[in-house]
XYZ file of C-alpha atoms in Angstrom:
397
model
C -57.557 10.483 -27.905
C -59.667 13.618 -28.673
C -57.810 17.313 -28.866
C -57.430 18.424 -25.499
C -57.022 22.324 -25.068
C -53.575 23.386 -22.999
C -50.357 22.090 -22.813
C -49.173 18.844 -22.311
C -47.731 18.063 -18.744
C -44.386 15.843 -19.963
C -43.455 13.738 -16.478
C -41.162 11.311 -17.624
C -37.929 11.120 -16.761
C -36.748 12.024 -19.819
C -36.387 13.473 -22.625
C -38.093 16.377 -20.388
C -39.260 19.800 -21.843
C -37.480 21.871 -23.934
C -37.509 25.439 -22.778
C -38.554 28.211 -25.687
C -35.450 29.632 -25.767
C -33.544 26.507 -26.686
C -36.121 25.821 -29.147
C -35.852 28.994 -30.978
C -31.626 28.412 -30.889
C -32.192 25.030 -32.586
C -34.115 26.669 -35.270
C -31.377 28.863 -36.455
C -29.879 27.974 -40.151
C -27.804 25.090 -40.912
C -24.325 26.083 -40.267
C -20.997 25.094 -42.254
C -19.729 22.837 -40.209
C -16.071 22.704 -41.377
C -16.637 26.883 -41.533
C -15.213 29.620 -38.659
C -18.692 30.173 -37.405
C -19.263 26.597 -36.327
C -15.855 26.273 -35.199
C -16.318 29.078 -33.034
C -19.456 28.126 -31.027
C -17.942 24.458 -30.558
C -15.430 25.971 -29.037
C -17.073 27.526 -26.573
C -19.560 24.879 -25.911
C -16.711 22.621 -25.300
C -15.372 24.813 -22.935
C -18.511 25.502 -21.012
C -19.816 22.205 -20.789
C -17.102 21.672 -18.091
C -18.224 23.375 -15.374
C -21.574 20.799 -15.742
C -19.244 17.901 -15.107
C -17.182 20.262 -12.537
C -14.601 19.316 -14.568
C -10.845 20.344 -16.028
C -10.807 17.491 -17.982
C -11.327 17.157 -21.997
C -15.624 16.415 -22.957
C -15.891 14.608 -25.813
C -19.088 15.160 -28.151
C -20.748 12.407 -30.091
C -23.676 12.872 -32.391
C -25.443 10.231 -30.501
C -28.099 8.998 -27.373
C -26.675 8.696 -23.906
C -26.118 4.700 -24.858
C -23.254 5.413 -27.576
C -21.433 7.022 -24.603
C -21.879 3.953 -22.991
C -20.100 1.962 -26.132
C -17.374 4.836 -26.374
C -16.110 4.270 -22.445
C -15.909 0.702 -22.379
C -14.388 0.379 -25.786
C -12.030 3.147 -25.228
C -10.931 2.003 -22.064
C -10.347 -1.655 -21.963
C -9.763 -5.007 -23.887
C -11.393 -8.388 -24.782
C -11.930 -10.203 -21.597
C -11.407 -7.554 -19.158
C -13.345 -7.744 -15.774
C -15.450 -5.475 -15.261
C -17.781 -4.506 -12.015
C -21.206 -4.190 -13.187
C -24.706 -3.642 -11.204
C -27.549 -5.149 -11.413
C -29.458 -2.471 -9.081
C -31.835 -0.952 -11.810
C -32.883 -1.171 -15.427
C -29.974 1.295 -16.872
C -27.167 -0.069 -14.584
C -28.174 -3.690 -15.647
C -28.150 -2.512 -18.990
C -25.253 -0.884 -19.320
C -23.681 -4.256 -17.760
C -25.072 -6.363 -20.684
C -23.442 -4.087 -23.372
C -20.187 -4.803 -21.815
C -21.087 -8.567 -21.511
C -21.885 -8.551 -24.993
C -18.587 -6.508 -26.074
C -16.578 -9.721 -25.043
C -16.343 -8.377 -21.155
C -15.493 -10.557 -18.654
C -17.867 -8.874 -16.253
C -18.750 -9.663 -12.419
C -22.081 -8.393 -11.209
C -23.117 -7.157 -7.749
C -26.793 -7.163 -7.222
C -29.596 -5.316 -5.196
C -33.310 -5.261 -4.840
C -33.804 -2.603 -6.875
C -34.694 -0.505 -4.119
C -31.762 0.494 -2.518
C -28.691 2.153 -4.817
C -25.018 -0.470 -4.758
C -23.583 -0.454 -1.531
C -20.043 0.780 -1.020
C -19.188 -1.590 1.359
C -20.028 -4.060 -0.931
C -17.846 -2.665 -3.881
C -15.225 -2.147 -1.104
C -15.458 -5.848 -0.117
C -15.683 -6.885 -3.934
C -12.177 -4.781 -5.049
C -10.485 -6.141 -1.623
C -10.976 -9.836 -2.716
C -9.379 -8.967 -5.759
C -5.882 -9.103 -5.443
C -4.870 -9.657 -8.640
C -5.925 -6.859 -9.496
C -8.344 -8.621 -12.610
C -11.336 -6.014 -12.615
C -10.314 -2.809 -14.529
C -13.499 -0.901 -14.187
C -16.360 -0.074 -12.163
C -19.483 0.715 -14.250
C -21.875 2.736 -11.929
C -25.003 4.615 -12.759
C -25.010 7.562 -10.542
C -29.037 8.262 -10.906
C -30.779 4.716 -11.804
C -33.945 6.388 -13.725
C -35.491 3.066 -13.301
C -36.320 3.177 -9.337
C -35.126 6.211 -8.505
C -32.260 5.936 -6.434
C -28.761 7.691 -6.782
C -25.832 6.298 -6.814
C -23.427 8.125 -3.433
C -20.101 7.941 -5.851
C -18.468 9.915 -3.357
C -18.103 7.428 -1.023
C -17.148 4.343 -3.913
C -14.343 6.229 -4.752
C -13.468 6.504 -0.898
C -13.952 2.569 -1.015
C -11.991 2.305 -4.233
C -9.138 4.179 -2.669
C -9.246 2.608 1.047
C -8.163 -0.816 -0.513
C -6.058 0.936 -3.302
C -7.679 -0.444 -6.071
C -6.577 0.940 -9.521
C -10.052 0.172 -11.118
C -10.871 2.632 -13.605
C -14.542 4.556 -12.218
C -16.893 4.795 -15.237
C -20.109 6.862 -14.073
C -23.120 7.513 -15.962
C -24.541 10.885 -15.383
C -27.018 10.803 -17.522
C -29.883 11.119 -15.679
C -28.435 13.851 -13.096
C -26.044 15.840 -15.002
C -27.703 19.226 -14.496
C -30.669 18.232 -12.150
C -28.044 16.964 -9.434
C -24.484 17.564 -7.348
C -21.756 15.965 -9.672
C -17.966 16.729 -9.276
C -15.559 14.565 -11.607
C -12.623 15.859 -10.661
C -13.655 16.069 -6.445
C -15.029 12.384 -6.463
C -11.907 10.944 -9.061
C -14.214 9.395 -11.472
C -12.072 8.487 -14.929
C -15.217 8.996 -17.618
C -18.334 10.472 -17.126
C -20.667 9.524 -19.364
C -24.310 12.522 -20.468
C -26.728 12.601 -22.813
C -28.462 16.253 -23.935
C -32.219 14.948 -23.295
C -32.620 15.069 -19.290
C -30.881 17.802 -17.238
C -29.540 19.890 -20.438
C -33.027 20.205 -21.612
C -32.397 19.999 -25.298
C -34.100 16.747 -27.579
C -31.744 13.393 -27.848
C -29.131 13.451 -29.947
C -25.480 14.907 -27.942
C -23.831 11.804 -25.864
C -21.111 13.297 -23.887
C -18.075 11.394 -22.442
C -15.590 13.372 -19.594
C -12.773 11.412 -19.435
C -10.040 11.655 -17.221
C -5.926 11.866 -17.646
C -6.061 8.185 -16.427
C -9.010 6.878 -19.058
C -6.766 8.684 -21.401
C -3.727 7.069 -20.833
C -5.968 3.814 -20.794
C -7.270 4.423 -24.299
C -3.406 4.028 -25.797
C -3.324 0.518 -24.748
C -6.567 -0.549 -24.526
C -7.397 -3.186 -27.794
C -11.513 -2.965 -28.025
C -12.492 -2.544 -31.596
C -13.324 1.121 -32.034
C -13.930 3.450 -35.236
C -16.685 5.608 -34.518
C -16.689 5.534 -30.717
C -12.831 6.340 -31.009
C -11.556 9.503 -28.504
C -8.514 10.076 -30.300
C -9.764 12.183 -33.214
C -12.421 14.020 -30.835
C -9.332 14.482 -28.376
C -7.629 16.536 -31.028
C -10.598 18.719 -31.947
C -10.240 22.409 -31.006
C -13.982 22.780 -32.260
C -14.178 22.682 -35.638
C -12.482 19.178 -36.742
C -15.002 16.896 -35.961
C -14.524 13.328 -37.589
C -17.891 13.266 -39.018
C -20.473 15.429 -39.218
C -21.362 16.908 -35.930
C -24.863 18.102 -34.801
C -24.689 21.607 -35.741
C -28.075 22.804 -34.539
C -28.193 20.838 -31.080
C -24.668 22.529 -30.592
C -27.088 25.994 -30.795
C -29.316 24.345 -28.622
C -26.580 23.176 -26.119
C -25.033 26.742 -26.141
C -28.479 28.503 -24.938
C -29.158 25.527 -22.312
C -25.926 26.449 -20.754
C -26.573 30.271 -21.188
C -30.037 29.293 -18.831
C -28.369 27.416 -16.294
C -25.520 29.912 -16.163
C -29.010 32.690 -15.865
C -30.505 30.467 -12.510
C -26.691 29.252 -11.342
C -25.933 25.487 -11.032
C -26.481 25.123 -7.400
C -30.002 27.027 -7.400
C -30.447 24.494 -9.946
C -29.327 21.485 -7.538
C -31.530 23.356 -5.227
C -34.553 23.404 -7.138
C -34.720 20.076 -8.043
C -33.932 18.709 -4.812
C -37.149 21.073 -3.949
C -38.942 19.329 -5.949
C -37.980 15.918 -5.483
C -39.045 16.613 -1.489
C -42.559 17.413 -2.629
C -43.210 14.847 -4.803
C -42.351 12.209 -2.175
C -44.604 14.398 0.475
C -47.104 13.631 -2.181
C -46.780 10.031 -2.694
C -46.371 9.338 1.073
C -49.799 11.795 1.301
C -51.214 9.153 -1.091
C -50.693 6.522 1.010
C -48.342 4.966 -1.631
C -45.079 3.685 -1.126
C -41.848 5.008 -3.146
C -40.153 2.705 -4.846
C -36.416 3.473 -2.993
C -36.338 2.381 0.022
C -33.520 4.289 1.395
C -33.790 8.212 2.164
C -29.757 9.030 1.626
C -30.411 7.253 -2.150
C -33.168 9.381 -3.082
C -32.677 10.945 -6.524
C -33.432 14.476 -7.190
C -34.696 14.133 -10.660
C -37.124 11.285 -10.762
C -39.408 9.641 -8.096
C -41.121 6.321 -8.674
C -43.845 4.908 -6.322
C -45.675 1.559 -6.315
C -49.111 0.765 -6.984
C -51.281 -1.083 -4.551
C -51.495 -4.494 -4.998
C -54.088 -5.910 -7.428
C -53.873 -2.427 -9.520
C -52.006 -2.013 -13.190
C -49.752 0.931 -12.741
C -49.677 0.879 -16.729
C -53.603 1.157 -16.248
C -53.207 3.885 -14.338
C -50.706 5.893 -16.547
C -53.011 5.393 -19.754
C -55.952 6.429 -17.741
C -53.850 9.519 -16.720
C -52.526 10.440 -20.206
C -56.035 9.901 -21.905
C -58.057 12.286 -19.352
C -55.646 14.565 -18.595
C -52.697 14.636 -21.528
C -50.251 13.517 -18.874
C -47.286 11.267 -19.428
C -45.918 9.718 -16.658
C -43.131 7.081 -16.651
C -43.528 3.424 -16.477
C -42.321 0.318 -14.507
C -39.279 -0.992 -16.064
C -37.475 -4.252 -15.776
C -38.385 -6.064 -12.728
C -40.960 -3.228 -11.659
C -42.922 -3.546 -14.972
C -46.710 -2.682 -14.374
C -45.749 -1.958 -10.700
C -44.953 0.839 -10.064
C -45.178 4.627 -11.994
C -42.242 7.071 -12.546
C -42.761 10.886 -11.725
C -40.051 12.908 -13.665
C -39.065 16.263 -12.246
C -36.232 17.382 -13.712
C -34.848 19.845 -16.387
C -37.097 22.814 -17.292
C -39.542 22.898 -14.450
C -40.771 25.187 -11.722
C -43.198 24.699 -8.684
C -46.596 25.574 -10.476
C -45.833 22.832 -13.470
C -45.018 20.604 -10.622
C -48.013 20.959 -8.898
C -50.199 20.986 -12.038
C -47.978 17.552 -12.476
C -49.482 16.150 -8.983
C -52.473 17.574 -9.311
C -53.002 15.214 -12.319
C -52.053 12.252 -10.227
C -54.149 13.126 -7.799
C -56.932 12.931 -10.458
C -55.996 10.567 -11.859
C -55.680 7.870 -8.494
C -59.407 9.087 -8.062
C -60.700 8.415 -11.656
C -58.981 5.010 -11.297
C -60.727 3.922 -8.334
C -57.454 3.541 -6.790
C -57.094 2.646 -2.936
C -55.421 6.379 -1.651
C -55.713 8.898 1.041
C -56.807 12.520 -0.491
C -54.531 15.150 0.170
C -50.966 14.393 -1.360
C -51.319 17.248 -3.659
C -51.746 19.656 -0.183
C -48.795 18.239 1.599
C -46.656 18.973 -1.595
C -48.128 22.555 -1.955
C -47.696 23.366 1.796
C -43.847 22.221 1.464
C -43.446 24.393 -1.808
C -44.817 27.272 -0.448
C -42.782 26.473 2.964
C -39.338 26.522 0.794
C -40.772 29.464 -0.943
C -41.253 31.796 2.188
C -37.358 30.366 3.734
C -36.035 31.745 -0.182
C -37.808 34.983 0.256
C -36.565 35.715 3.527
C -32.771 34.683 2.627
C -33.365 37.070 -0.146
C -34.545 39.786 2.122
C -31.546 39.282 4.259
């Protein structure tokens, strides 16, 4: 690809743009890392990053991706040949399954279309049938970045509790975790598992787990190998005692991300990006393109995937896209592999980048030949600028 003037229009669902300010924090000098300074900023950063989980409860920090925390609740929390509940409903939740699978997990898997997010009934009817009591965790992605659909863990843990189940609930966040509504504490999930890439706006490289007094209490008995992944040493940190070298510059990062969404206020956050996720299914539908989730309550507020027509590459379509107009856009994964496209609109975003973002689509569906109806990138605009008159006149009031 030739130099193209402008800046590049990252849609993926992640990692997602890094806002200058965070940039600028990440460049500060090396720190000491066993030294006061350092000890004071993780201090506060472990104290702030609660309110993100809505959260009392200890966050652990690992210099890692989002898929260490993975590693770090299962082998915290349980012991060879342990049941798990797993999900095959998307390309994270089935993978996160197979890591416990291959961890020595004895693990029983509910399955969906990948179009619709796991059904509570069903985990209801799964934990019921259980009465020995054999599955010790539920292992639930709350937004699957694959299709697109979130997770309602509300209501599992209503499930979980109408047939008193004492299944641990291990939730990954780490595709809504500051882009979407999550409350630990409210919806009694035991470890919450984030990654800094997505919501938090800052590069890969911070893997958080929230763990609960339960999880806790788990960890002293549970026998999974562990030595990196271990919570004990973290769980004695007060910010300075890291087991290993922590990393120091993404902890500047992470303290300016939080300063931002602190700035904007978490629920204008939530707001926002449920804003956006409404236009960019306007758009699609304006297409004449169908979204990938099929069910309107599951629709994720970070990331929106839609189908190609038949007979068209949706990989085709995104290389077309990122060679004329320097756009990513996310692919088909798993079972939706060259079928369908992923339009990420979370983290540091606002209503003109989105519509630049659809714009490109737009563009892009043309330059493709691609069967579509014009006009998706109008009934997006009209519903921004809809939202945008109701927020002015709340303000006025």
């Amino acid at each position: 690809m030739t130099y193209q003037p402008g800046r590049q229009f990252l849609q993926i669902p992640g990692p997602t743009n890094i806002p200058e300010r965070v940039l600028r924090a990440i460049a500060a000098p090396v720190l000491d890392h066993r030294g006061p300074e350092f000890a004071r900023l993780a201090t506060e950063v472990l104290a702030r990053i609660k309110p993100i989980f809505k959260t009392a409860q200890p966050v652990l920090i690992f210099p890692a991706s989002g898929t260490g925390a993975w590693e770090s609740a299962l082998v915290n929390t349980l012991s060879p040949g342990d049941r798990v509940l797993g999900f095959d409903s998307g390309q994270f939740a089935l993978l996160w399954t197979n890591m416990a699978r291959k961890l020595g997990l004895d693990v029983q898997t509910l399955t969906t279309d990948w179009r619709r997010a796991p059904d509570p009934a069903l985990i209801e009817a799964a934990l019921a049938e259980d009465r020995e009591k054999k599955i010790k965790a539920v292992l639930l992605v709350h937004n699957e970045t694959a299709n697109g659909c979130m997770t309602r863990v509300a209501e599992i843990r209503q499930a979980i509790d109408r047939v008193g189940h004492p299944a641990l609930l291990l939730v990954d966040t780490i595709s809504s975790l500051g882009s979407a509504d999550f409350r630990m504490d409210e919806w009694g999930v035991d470890v919450a598992i984030g990654g800094s890439q997505k919501g938090l706006m800052l590069p890969a490289g911070l893997a958080f787990c929230a763990v609960s007094a339960k999880a806790i209490a788990a960890s002293k008995s549970a026998k999974m190998p562990r030595s990196f992944w271990d919570w004990e040493p973290l769980l004695a940190n007060t910010g300075g005692n890291f087991p290993y070298t922590p990393a120091c510059n993404l902890f500047f990062g992470l303290k300016e991300a939080l300063n931002l969404l602190d700035a904007e206020g978490l629920e204008n956050v939530f707001a926002r990006h449920a804003r956006h996720a409404e236009a960019t299914r306007r758009a699609i539908r304006g297409w004449g393109l169908e979204i990938v989730c099929a069910e309107p309550k599951d629709y994720s507020r970070s990331i929106t995937a839609a189908f190609m027509p038949e007979g068209h590459s949706a990989d085709g379509f995104r290389k077309l896209v990122f060679d004329r107009f320097n756009m990513p856009l996310g692919g088909g994964l798993g079972r939706l592999a060259d079928k369908a496209f992923r339009i990420g609109h979370l983290g540091d975003t606002n209503d003109l980048m989105l519509g630049g973002a659809l714009f490109g689509v737009e563009m892009g569906l043309a330059a493709g030949g691609i069967p579509h109806k014009a006009g998706g990138v109008q009934e997006a605009l009209n519903y921004l600028a809809e939202q945008s008159g109701v927020a002015t006149r709340l303000a006025a009031e």
